[in-house]
């Protein structure tokens, strides 16, 4: 009925192969099979965006993708963003602008912002707010997150 | 939330997907973006025994124009529709509507074919397809079948699609003078009331119109009273009068914690007027 099937997903530049049940969600594959616990489970109902990763370069809620659907794809998680010890400009922006309080939404928020800045390197404040509208934060009131993304956009434009 | 166990097959072609559908019978479901189906499976409102993944099929992708007719493959995502220069230029209502579905992550995964086949009462694209008089292309064991959008949507989550058929795409005539206006549920962006208006304009006069509503009722449907009132109307000034009876004419109106029946009827007239004004502004 639902025998484990083989999958290979390139996660953060490294090919990861496993036998998985078809009903295994991508977020659980990342967290439980690969121990990449930076991707969080929030609402588990496709709304809060805490589980956001890049799937073949586009942001996706990994609680709403089966791992088998990602077979042969590339996935980037928050763990794959920094270059060694050097933080990605968005990670740096969240640090500098205090873009978090409890931090639970932060990995998903940053991955959504990566998708946003790739499509629109110089977004307006309204475009940033729309771009992260699939990610809920219950602490900050969003203003510092917007500041963090603006900070990153400016830094990325300079480099 | 863990769905019930199922078998997963990735179809290599539409033909293979069709034969898998026949093999699986009532237990089989098609999966593309999965953004309607997977949430339902996690809540165990849907428990298919076989999922046939058609999301990656090139045959179901692409946006093309030929002699004024635009065709969109079923597995094209909302994000791709929103970003399409062809659609922005020749059918801006479609690109704009797709750009306001859900959020970025949902638009990156969700597909037009999935949205139309699922037929959520609050989905945006069904109303737009009815207003554009789109044709929905289906493929089954006996070959291709084409259904007009207004006949395709039949009731809540119910469409003219047999168990062994696949939605392969949708096509419609290019149309600039069309617009969609919605009152959205703020968290989900589903339409509490959404109205799409496609106008034929002769200067400031409307010669004919197609107007369709979603969200307000069980399924996307035409507002024929508004269409009749628009024939010969001078726009944009006549939009309010033409739209005024829109809500009252609906047979069945949804009611939930987001809006009473009375509120949705009132908003149907308001958003019909806004859609007509916006469409007339493009003429």
XYZ file of N, CA, C and O in Angstrom, chain B residues 77-269:
772
model
N 1.952 27.392 -12.678
C 1.686 27.889 -11.324
C 1.131 29.316 -11.360
O 1.304 30.049 -12.333
N 0.518 29.685 -10.247
C 0.001 31.053 -10.122
C 1.142 32.061 -10.256
O 0.958 33.138 -10.842
N 2.321 31.731 -9.729
C 3.461 32.645 -9.827
C 3.870 32.840 -11.281
O 4.195 33.959 -11.701
N 3.841 31.761 -12.062
C 4.203 31.875 -13.480
C 3.169 32.706 -14.242
O 3.514 33.489 -15.129
N 1.904 32.537 -13.890
C 0.848 33.329 -14.534
C 1.028 34.808 -14.187
O 0.959 35.683 -15.051
N 1.293 35.071 -12.904
C 1.445 36.459 -12.457
C 2.620 37.138 -13.149
O 2.589 38.345 -13.395
N 3.663 36.361 -13.461
C 4.884 36.935 -14.035
C 4.873 36.937 -15.562
O 5.820 37.413 -16.182
N 3.818 36.422 -16.177
C 3.807 36.268 -17.633
C 3.594 37.607 -18.344
O 2.549 38.246 -18.200
N 4.575 38.022 -19.143
C 4.426 39.267 -19.917
C 3.282 39.146 -20.907
O 2.559 40.108 -21.165
N 3.138 37.956 -21.495
C 2.050 37.729 -22.460
C 0.688 38.000 -21.803
O -0.155 38.716 -22.364
N 0.482 37.439 -20.619
C -0.805 37.634 -19.951
C -0.972 39.063 -19.455
O -2.054 39.640 -19.575
N 0.085 39.640 -18.926
C -0.008 41.030 -18.454
C -0.427 41.954 -19.580
O -1.154 42.916 -19.372
N 0.032 41.634 -20.785
C -0.263 42.486 -21.934
C -1.636 42.174 -22.525
O -2.403 43.083 -22.837
N -1.957 40.898 -22.688
C -3.132 40.535 -23.477
C -4.337 40.098 -22.647
O -5.458 40.066 -23.163
N -4.114 39.754 -21.409
C -5.237 39.404 -20.527
C -4.824 39.763 -19.099
O -4.652 38.887 -18.240
N -4.654 41.073 -18.856
C -4.097 41.473 -17.548
C -4.929 40.998 -16.366
O -4.391 40.780 -15.286
N -6.224 40.794 -16.560
C -7.065 40.307 -15.449
C -6.534 38.974 -14.907
O -6.561 38.738 -13.698
N -6.019 38.135 -15.789
C -5.577 36.805 -15.351
C -4.290 36.920 -14.533
O -4.168 36.321 -13.442
N -3.340 37.725 -15.034
C -2.075 37.887 -14.317
C -2.301 38.567 -12.964
O -1.728 38.157 -11.944
N -3.158 39.583 -12.953
C -3.399 40.304 -11.695
C -4.114 39.420 -10.676
O -3.809 39.480 -9.481
N -5.048 38.645 -11.135
C -5.776 37.774 -10.215
C -4.828 36.745 -9.610
O -4.825 36.506 -8.397
N -3.973 36.153 -10.454
C -3.030 35.147 -9.952
C -2.053 35.761 -8.958
O -1.656 35.113 -7.983
N -1.682 37.019 -9.184
C -0.720 37.690 -8.297
C -1.292 37.926 -6.913
O -0.547 38.191 -5.973
N -2.619 37.851 -6.786
C -3.255 38.106 -5.482
C -3.877 36.864 -4.865
O -4.725 36.956 -3.982
N -3.443 35.710 -5.323
C -3.883 34.464 -4.694
C -2.953 34.170 -3.518
O -1.730 34.200 -3.660
N -3.516 33.885 -2.379
C -2.748 33.395 -1.223
C -1.511 34.230 -0.931
O -1.583 35.440 -0.774
N -0.363 33.560 -0.850
C 0.893 34.239 -0.595
C 1.942 33.676 -1.546
O 1.649 32.785 -2.347
N 3.177 34.207 -1.447
C 4.210 33.847 -2.429
C 4.441 32.336 -2.474
O 4.556 31.750 -3.557
N 4.498 31.701 -1.292
C 4.777 30.268 -1.276
C 3.649 29.480 -1.939
O 3.892 28.501 -2.649
N 2.421 29.891 -1.679
C 1.267 29.214 -2.281
C 1.296 29.414 -3.805
O 1.068 28.473 -4.577
N 1.598 30.631 -4.242
C 1.622 30.906 -5.687
C 2.758 30.146 -6.390
O 2.657 29.825 -7.564
N 3.843 29.873 -5.655
C 4.953 29.127 -6.255
C 4.610 27.666 -6.500
O 5.232 27.006 -7.326
N 3.646 27.139 -5.761
C 3.316 25.716 -5.882
C 1.953 25.480 -6.534
O 1.780 24.536 -7.287
N 0.971 26.299 -6.193
C -0.400 26.071 -6.652
C -0.520 26.280 -8.155
O 0.130 27.144 -8.732
N -1.379 25.481 -8.793
C -1.510 25.540 -10.252
C -2.924 25.948 -10.655
O -3.890 25.760 -9.911
N -3.041 26.460 -11.890
C -4.354 26.870 -12.383
C -5.260 25.655 -12.550
O -6.446 25.706 -12.204
N -4.706 24.556 -13.035
C -5.538 23.363 -13.223
C -6.078 22.853 -11.902
O -7.247 22.463 -11.789
N -5.232 22.890 -10.886
C -5.660 22.442 -9.566
C -6.739 23.333 -8.996
O -7.727 22.868 -8.428
N -6.556 24.636 -9.158
C -7.545 25.584 -8.630
C -8.903 25.380 -9.292
O -9.936 25.381 -8.615
N -8.896 25.190 -10.614
C -10.162 25.034 -11.339
C -10.813 23.687 -11.001
O -12.025 23.611 -10.792
N -10.022 22.629 -10.934
C -10.588 21.299 -10.675
C -11.105 21.184 -9.245
O -12.116 20.542 -8.985
N -10.400 21.837 -8.308
C -10.812 21.771 -6.904
C -12.082 22.596 -6.681
O -12.964 22.206 -5.929
N -12.153 23.770 -7.329
C -13.350 24.620 -7.288
C -13.768 25.000 -5.879
O -14.940 24.887 -5.498
N -12.793 25.472 -5.109
C -13.149 26.033 -3.811
C -14.113 27.192 -4.048
O -13.907 27.992 -4.950
N -15.167 27.308 -3.237
C -16.119 28.410 -3.467
C -15.472 29.786 -3.354
O -15.997 30.754 -3.906
N -14.340 29.885 -2.651
C -13.667 31.179 -2.507
C -12.490 31.369 -3.437
O -11.740 32.348 -3.301
N -12.282 30.455 -4.374
C -11.152 30.573 -5.302
C -11.409 31.699 -6.302
O -12.543 31.928 -6.720
N -10.344 32.382 -6.694
C -10.476 33.554 -7.569
C -10.620 33.187 -9.044
O -11.452 33.747 -9.762
N -9.738 32.284 -9.504
C -9.651 32.053 -10.955
C -10.940 31.529 -11.596
O -11.208 31.856 -12.757
N -11.768 30.740 -10.890
C -13.001 30.295 -11.547
C -13.860 31.453 -12.068
O -14.376 31.392 -13.196
N -14.011 32.516 -11.276
C -14.836 33.637 -11.735
C -14.218 34.300 -12.964
O -14.926 34.687 -13.910
N -12.891 34.411 -12.944
C -12.213 35.045 -14.082
C -12.404 34.204 -15.346
O -12.676 34.731 -16.435
N -12.308 32.894 -15.195
C -12.475 32.016 -16.360
C -13.912 32.065 -16.895
O -14.134 32.033 -18.103
N -14.895 32.164 -15.994
C -16.288 32.272 -16.448
C -16.490 33.605 -17.179
O -17.107 33.653 -18.246
N -15.944 34.680 -16.622
C -16.117 35.995 -17.263
C -15.442 36.036 -18.634
O -15.940 36.692 -19.555
N -14.311 35.360 -18.773
C -13.598 35.354 -20.062
C -14.180 34.331 -21.033
O -13.674 34.173 -22.145
N -15.229 33.629 -20.626
C -15.836 32.568 -21.438
C -14.777 31.545 -21.858
O -14.704 31.126 -23.023
N -13.961 31.162 -20.889
C -12.864 30.233 -21.160
C -13.397 28.826 -21.423
O -14.488 28.459 -20.985
N -12.578 28.084 -22.149
C -12.858 26.673 -22.392
C -11.864 25.846 -21.593
O -10.655 26.102 -21.641
N -12.367 24.877 -20.863
C -11.491 24.022 -20.075
C -11.311 22.715 -20.837
O -12.289 22.079 -21.253
N -10.046 22.354 -21.063
C -9.749 21.157 -21.844
C -9.520 19.977 -20.906
O -8.741 20.067 -19.959
N -10.226 18.894 -21.173
C -10.122 17.680 -20.360
C -9.698 16.529 -21.256
O -10.063 16.476 -22.433
N -8.934 15.624 -20.679
C -8.548 14.436 -21.427
C -8.957 13.206 -20.624
O -8.685 13.134 -19.425
N -9.630 12.287 -21.300
C -10.064 11.057 -20.642
C -9.771 9.869 -21.526
O -9.168 10.017 -22.596
N -10.194 8.690 -21.110
C -9.908 7.478 -21.906
C -10.526 7.537 -23.300
O -10.034 6.870 -24.214
N -11.573 8.334 -23.465
C -12.193 8.441 -24.795
C -11.728 9.664 -25.574
O -12.370 10.066 -26.541
N -10.668 10.269 -25.122
C -10.138 11.415 -25.857
C -10.441 12.729 -25.176
O -10.761 12.780 -23.985
N -10.328 13.798 -25.974
C -10.448 15.139 -25.399
C -11.901 15.580 -25.315
O -12.730 15.218 -26.148
N -12.181 16.374 -24.287
C -13.502 16.962 -24.114
C -13.287 18.409 -23.734
O -12.370 18.728 -22.985
N -14.116 19.294 -24.282
C -13.977 20.710 -23.942
C -15.254 21.194 -23.284
O -16.350 20.917 -23.769
N -15.094 21.902 -22.199
C -16.259 22.370 -21.436
C -16.114 23.865 -21.206
O -15.034 24.336 -20.823
N -17.205 24.604 -21.452
C -17.168 26.035 -21.149
C -17.105 26.200 -19.627
O -17.769 25.464 -18.882
N -16.347 27.195 -19.192
C -16.144 27.395 -17.750
C -17.476 27.526 -17.021
O -17.648 27.002 -15.920
N -18.452 28.211 -17.626
C -19.719 28.422 -16.899
C -20.478 27.114 -16.684
O -21.311 27.033 -15.786
N -20.203 26.112 -17.516
C -20.827 24.797 -17.314
C -19.974 23.883 -16.435
O -20.474 22.912 -15.863
N -18.663 24.189 -16.384
C -17.724 23.338 -15.645
C -17.997 23.408 -14.142
O -18.017 22.398 -13.449
N -18.226 24.646 -13.649
C -18.452 24.812 -12.200
C -19.916 24.557 -11.904
O -20.791 25.260 -12.379
N -20.177 23.526 -11.083
C -21.557 23.078 -10.900
C -22.090 23.284 -9.493
O -23.263 23.560 -9.301
N -21.222 23.136 -8.515
C -21.681 23.265 -7.127
C -20.425 23.377 -6.257
O -19.309 23.391 -6.774
N -20.615 23.377 -4.935
C -19.445 23.501 -4.067
C -18.486 22.325 -4.293
O -18.900 21.169 -4.224
N -17.240 22.653 -4.634
C -16.191 21.657 -4.885
C -16.611 20.621 -5.934
O -16.117 19.496 -5.925
N -17.529 20.996 -6.805
C -18.070 20.050 -7.778
C -17.981 20.624 -9.185
O -18.499 21.710 -9.451
N -17.312 19.874 -10.053
C -17.131 20.327 -11.431
C -17.450 19.187 -12.395
O -17.549 18.027 -11.985
N -17.605 19.561 -13.665
C -17.899 18.577 -14.699
C -16.598 17.897 -15.122
O -16.021 18.199 -16.160
N -16.127 17.006 -14.262
C -14.860 16.308 -14.498
C -15.035 14.878 -13.998
O -15.271 14.670 -12.812
N -14.934 13.928 -14.920
C -15.118 12.525 -14.521
C -13.892 12.033 -13.761
O -12.811 12.601 -13.850
N -14.111 10.961 -13.015
C -13.057 10.373 -12.186
C -11.814 10.006 -12.993
O -10.700 10.030 -12.487
N -12.029 9.653 -14.271
C -10.900 9.188 -15.087
C -10.421 10.258 -16.073
O -9.742 9.961 -17.041
N -10.784 11.520 -15.818
C -10.351 12.605 -16.699
C -9.336 13.511 -16.001
O -9.319 13.628 -14.783
N -8.525 14.161 -16.835
C -7.513 15.102 -16.354
C -7.795 16.469 -16.970
O -8.079 16.551 -18.174
N -7.736 17.519 -16.166
C -7.759 18.876 -16.727
C -6.380 19.116 -17.343
O -5.363 19.023 -16.648
N -6.343 19.376 -18.646
C -5.036 19.584 -19.287
C -4.714 21.054 -19.496
O -3.560 21.418 -19.673
N -5.738 21.904 -19.509
C -5.452 23.324 -19.693
C -6.716 24.121 -19.858
O -7.834 23.594 -19.744
N -6.515 25.388 -20.130
C -7.641 26.306 -20.283
C -7.277 27.273 -21.404
O -6.100 27.591 -21.589
N -8.288 27.673 -22.209
C -7.990 28.679 -23.228
C -9.124 29.698 -23.317
O -10.273 29.410 -22.950
N -8.764 30.894 -23.748
C -9.727 32.005 -23.808
C -9.197 33.041 -24.789
O -8.004 33.047 -25.118
N -10.107 33.904 -25.252
C -9.706 34.977 -26.154
C -8.995 36.077 -25.364
O -9.403 36.411 -24.244
N -7.955 36.642 -25.967
C -7.276 37.783 -25.347
C -8.302 38.871 -25.073
O -9.223 39.087 -25.862
N -8.155 39.533 -23.930
C -9.142 40.554 -23.552
C -8.462 41.540 -22.606
O -8.031 41.158 -21.521
N -8.357 42.783 -23.051
C -7.738 43.778 -22.162
C -8.759 44.417 -21.226
O -8.456 44.726 -20.076
N -9.981 44.624 -21.719
C -10.960 45.388 -20.932
C -11.711 44.466 -19.958
O -12.925 44.289 -20.056
N -10.949 43.883 -19.059
C -11.528 42.990 -18.049
C -10.795 43.201 -16.739
O -9.592 43.494 -16.733
N -11.505 43.067 -15.636
C -10.872 43.258 -14.323
C -11.602 42.431 -13.270
O -12.769 42.073 -13.437
N -10.859 42.149 -12.212
C -11.380 41.349 -11.089
C -11.236 42.172 -9.812
O -10.194 42.801 -9.594
N -12.273 42.187 -9.015
C -12.213 42.903 -7.732
C -12.720 41.971 -6.649
O -13.747 41.312 -6.817
N -11.969 41.898 -5.550
C -12.425 40.981 -4.496
C -12.359 41.607 -3.119
O -11.506 42.432 -2.819
N -13.299 41.155 -2.306
C -13.250 41.387 -0.868
C -12.618 40.129 -0.299
O -13.212 39.056 -0.367
N -11.396 40.274 0.226
C -10.683 39.054 0.600
C -10.749 38.802 2.093
O -10.832 39.724 2.898
N -10.676 37.525 2.422
C -10.505 37.131 3.812
C -9.047 37.432 4.119
O -8.152 36.955 3.433
N -8.781 38.274 5.111
C -7.456 38.870 5.242
C -6.356 37.845 5.486
O -5.229 38.014 5.027
N -6.650 36.778 6.198
C -5.592 35.816 6.508
C -5.290 34.911 5.315
O -4.129 34.656 5.004
N -6.311 34.428 4.643
C -6.096 33.423 3.604
C -6.089 34.013 2.205
O -5.607 33.399 1.264
N -6.638 35.214 2.073
C -6.829 35.865 0.778
C -7.862 35.173 -0.101
O -8.010 35.502 -1.266
N -8.562 34.172 0.399
C -9.701 33.654 -0.348
C -10.746 34.760 -0.482
O -10.835 35.649 0.370
N -11.532 34.689 -1.557
C -12.539 35.713 -1.806
C -13.782 35.456 -0.959
O -14.377 34.383 -1.046
N -14.141 36.426 -0.123
C -15.471 36.378 0.483
C -16.483 36.689 -0.605
O -17.547 36.084 -0.682
N -16.118 37.667 -1.416
C -16.852 37.988 -2.638
C -15.817 38.439 -3.658
O -14.987 39.289 -3.360
N -15.850 37.855 -4.844
C -14.967 38.310 -5.921
C -15.777 38.387 -7.204
O -16.556 37.482 -7.492
N -15.592 39.479 -7.932
C -16.346 39.628 -9.179
C -15.384 39.921 -10.323
O -14.497 40.776 -10.205
N -15.560 39.205 -11.404
C -14.782 39.430 -12.622
C -15.715 39.980 -13.693
O -16.816 39.464 -13.888
N -15.266 41.037 -14.374
C -16.069 41.639 -15.442
C -15.223 41.743 -16.699
O -14.083 42.213 -16.648
N -15.762 41.265 -17.800
C -15.101 41.384 -19.109
C -16.059 42.141 -20.035
O -17.197 41.707 -20.236
N -15.605 43.261 -20.547
C -16.498 44.165 -21.289
C -16.106 44.272 -22.756
O -14.924 44.244 -23.098
N -17.120 44.419 -23.613
C -16.875 44.881 -24.982
C -17.300 46.330 -25.011
O -18.461 46.648 -24.714
N -16.372 47.204 -25.364
C -16.620 48.634 -25.270
C -16.569 49.288 -26.640
O -15.735 48.943 -27.483
N -17.493 50.228 -26.823
C -17.479 51.043 -28.032
C -17.423 52.482 -27.544
O -18.447 53.063 -27.179
N -16.212 53.009 -27.475
C -16.048 54.300 -26.822
C -16.412 54.145 -25.354
O -15.933 53.247 -24.683
N -17.295 55.004 -24.845
C -17.695 54.910 -23.443
C -18.933 54.059 -23.235
O -19.492 54.019 -22.142
N -19.355 53.381 -24.285
C -20.581 52.578 -24.167
C -20.236 51.092 -24.180
O -19.403 50.643 -24.965
N -20.905 50.383 -23.297
C -20.684 48.939 -23.225
C -21.630 48.244 -24.205
O -22.859 48.412 -24.112
N -21.082 47.507 -25.146
C -21.962 46.813 -26.087
C -22.381 45.451 -25.540
O -23.518 45.023 -25.724
N -21.480 44.769 -24.863
C -21.869 43.529 -24.192
C -20.880 43.253 -23.067
O -19.781 43.829 -23.040
N -21.285 42.395 -22.160
C -20.442 42.140 -20.991
C -20.667 40.731 -20.482
O -21.742 40.157 -20.643
N -19.617 40.192 -19.874
C -19.761 38.953 -19.098
C -19.244 39.254 -17.703
O -18.137 39.779 -17.534
N -20.073 38.944 -16.718
C -19.725 39.240 -15.329
C -19.963 37.972 -14.517
O -21.003 37.322 -14.669
N -18.984 37.617 -13.669
C -19.113 36.382 -12.885
C -18.674 36.631 -11.455
O -17.801 37.449 -11.189
N -19.280 35.895 -10.545
C -18.988 36.061 -9.122
C -18.445 34.756 -8.542
O -18.834 33.662 -8.957
N -17.525 34.894 -7.584
C -17.047 33.758 -6.800
C -17.111 34.146 -5.329
O -17.297 35.323 -5.006
N -16.987 33.192 -4.447
C -16.960 33.509 -3.014
C -18.337 33.693 -2.408
O -18.604 33.199 -1.316
N -19.204 34.383 -3.109
C -20.524 34.678 -2.546
C -21.393 33.429 -2.481
O -22.195 33.277 -1.564
N -21.228 32.549 -3.443
C -22.152 31.425 -3.564
C -21.392 30.097 -3.566
O -20.206 30.044 -3.301
N -22.105 29.028 -3.880
C -21.502 27.696 -3.823
C -20.404 27.513 -4.852
O -19.459 26.754 -4.645
N -20.539 28.206 -5.993
C -19.565 28.042 -7.064
C -19.577 29.286 -7.944
O -20.518 30.091 -7.889
N -18.545 29.430 -8.755
C -18.458 30.586 -9.656
C -19.599 30.532 -10.662
O -19.911 29.476 -11.212
N -20.228 31.666 -10.874
C -21.371 31.704 -11.788
C -21.557 33.099 -12.380
O -21.074 34.089 -11.834
N -22.280 33.149 -13.496
C -22.526 34.434 -14.155
C -23.549 35.247 -13.378
O -24.458 34.696 -12.752
N -23.398 36.550 -13.483
C -24.392 37.485 -12.953
C -25.141 38.030 -14.170
O -24.820 39.095 -14.701
N -26.143 37.258 -14.634
C -26.737 37.597 -15.928
C -27.555 38.891 -15.864
O -27.646 39.622 -16.856
N -28.110 39.198 -14.706
C -28.838 40.463 -14.586
C -27.922 41.658 -14.797
O -28.292 42.642 -15.459
N -26.735 41.582 -14.230
C -25.758 42.669 -14.404
C -25.327 42.747 -15.865
O -25.226 43.838 -16.447
N -25.102 41.596 -16.464
C -24.699 41.582 -17.880
C -25.756 42.271 -18.743
O -25.431 43.087 -19.613
N -27.034 41.939 -18.472
C -28.118 42.545 -19.246
C -28.175 44.050 -19.050
O -28.348 44.814 -20.006
N -27.994 44.473 -17.790
C -28.072 45.899 -17.484
C -26.903 46.672 -18.090
O -26.992 47.886 -18.316
N -25.809 45.984 -18.344
C -24.626 46.668 -18.899
C -24.753 46.906 -20.402
O -24.083 47.805 -20.926
N -25.567 46.118 -21.081
C -25.684 46.278 -22.533
C -26.235 47.672 -22.849
O -27.339 48.020 -22.419
N -25.431 48.461 -23.527
C -25.841 49.815 -23.876
C -25.562 50.846 -22.795
O -25.814 52.037 -22.987
N -25.031 50.392 -21.647
C -24.770 51.332 -20.553
C -23.570 52.211 -20.864
O -22.630 51.806 -21.535
N -23.632 53.417 -20.349
C -22.516 54.334 -20.496
C -21.600 54.164 -19.288
O -22.052 54.231 -18.145
N -20.324 53.920 -19.563
C -19.380 53.592 -18.482
C -18.260 54.622 -18.419
O -17.904 55.189 -19.445
N -17.716 54.863 -17.245
C -17.950 54.130 -15.993
C -19.175 54.606 -15.203
O -19.528 53.958 -14.212
N -19.830 55.711 -15.640
C -20.883 56.289 -14.788
C -22.032 55.320 -14.520
O -22.635 55.355 -13.450
N -22.324 54.438 -15.477
C -23.466 53.546 -15.303
C -23.155 52.273 -14.541
O -24.037 51.412 -14.360
N -21.913 52.130 -14.071
C -21.521 50.862 -13.429
C -22.331 50.577 -12.169
O -22.774 49.442 -11.942
N -22.526 51.602 -11.354
C -23.237 51.413 -10.090
C -24.661 50.940 -10.304
O -25.128 49.999 -9.642
N -25.346 51.569 -11.239
C -26.738 51.173 -11.523
C -26.786 49.737 -12.042
O -27.636 48.947 -11.616
N -25.874 49.426 -12.959
C -25.896 48.084 -13.557
C -25.616 47.004 -12.515
O -26.174 45.904 -12.572
N -24.765 47.337 -11.540
C -24.343 46.335 -10.551
C -25.285 46.262 -9.357
O -25.187 45.330 -8.555
N -26.216 47.187 -9.243
C -26.938 47.358 -7.977
C -27.719 46.113 -7.547
O -27.846 45.833 -6.362
N -28.233 45.363 -8.499
C -29.038 44.194 -8.113
C -28.251 42.901 -8.064
O -28.829 41.816 -7.890
N -26.918 42.990 -8.194
C -26.110 41.776 -8.366
C -26.289 40.771 -7.228
O -26.468 39.579 -7.455
N -26.225 41.267 -6.002
C -26.282 40.361 -4.858
C -27.655 39.762 -4.652
O -27.799 38.583 -4.306
N -28.682 40.581 -4.884
C -30.051 40.108 -4.624
C -30.464 39.002 -5.582
O -31.358 38.212 -5.275
N -29.816 38.978 -6.746
C -30.228 38.008 -7.762
C -29.687 36.606 -7.502
O -30.127 35.646 -8.127
N -28.726 36.474 -6.566
C -28.137 35.145 -6.333
C -29.123 34.233 -5.612
O -29.769 34.636 -4.643
N -29.231 32.993 -6.078
C -30.146 32.030 -5.450
C -29.666 31.631 -4.065
O -30.409 31.610 -3.107
N -28.381 31.274 -4.007
C -27.814 30.775 -2.749
C -26.598 31.614 -2.394
O -25.759 31.895 -3.254
N -26.503 32.025 -1.155
C -25.351 32.823 -0.728
C -24.739 32.190 0.524
O -25.448 31.800 1.456
N -23.393 32.101 0.517
C -22.673 31.533 1.660
C -22.841 32.410 2.895
O -23.002 33.627 2.790
N -22.707 31.783 4.030
C -22.762 32.520 5.287
C -21.801 31.840 6.246
O -21.853 30.635 6.440
N -20.872 32.590 6.826
C -19.957 32.027 7.810
C -19.488 33.148 8.729
O -20.013 34.268 8.650
N -18.488 32.848 9.567
C -18.079 33.857 10.546
C -17.435 35.072 9.879
O -17.331 36.124 10.485
N -17.050 34.937 8.621
C -16.433 36.071 7.933
C -17.459 37.005 7.313
O -17.117 38.126 6.942
N -18.684 36.538 7.139
C -19.668 37.413 6.516
C -21.024 36.756 6.438
O -21.137 35.585 6.042
N -22.040 37.520 6.811
C -23.410 37.000 6.751
C -23.878 36.979 5.299
O -23.255 37.568 4.409
N -25.005 36.330 5.091
C -25.598 36.312 3.754
C -25.902 37.737 3.289
O -25.593 38.131 2.156
N -26.486 38.517 4.189
C -26.859 39.898 3.841
C -25.625 40.703 3.423
O -25.640 41.455 2.445
N -24.541 40.530 4.191
C -23.299 41.260 3.906
C -22.726 40.843 2.553
O -22.331 41.676 1.739
N -22.714 39.541 2.295
C -22.163 39.086 1.023
C -23.014 39.568 -0.152
O -22.480 39.924 -1.210
N -24.341 39.571 0.019
C -25.187 40.095 -1.070
C -24.857 41.568 -1.327
O -24.717 41.997 -2.476
N -24.727 42.339 -0.246
C -24.421 43.766 -0.408
C -23.057 43.956 -1.074
O -22.900 44.802 -1.968
N -22.083 43.148 -0.641
C -20.728 43.304 -1.192
C -20.631 42.815 -2.635
O -19.768 43.262 -3.390
N -21.516 41.903 -3.020
C -21.503 41.462 -4.420
C -21.797 42.647 -5.341
O -21.129 42.831 -6.368
N -22.757 43.480 -4.954
C -23.055 44.667 -5.772
C -21.883 45.643 -5.760
O -21.509 46.206 -6.802
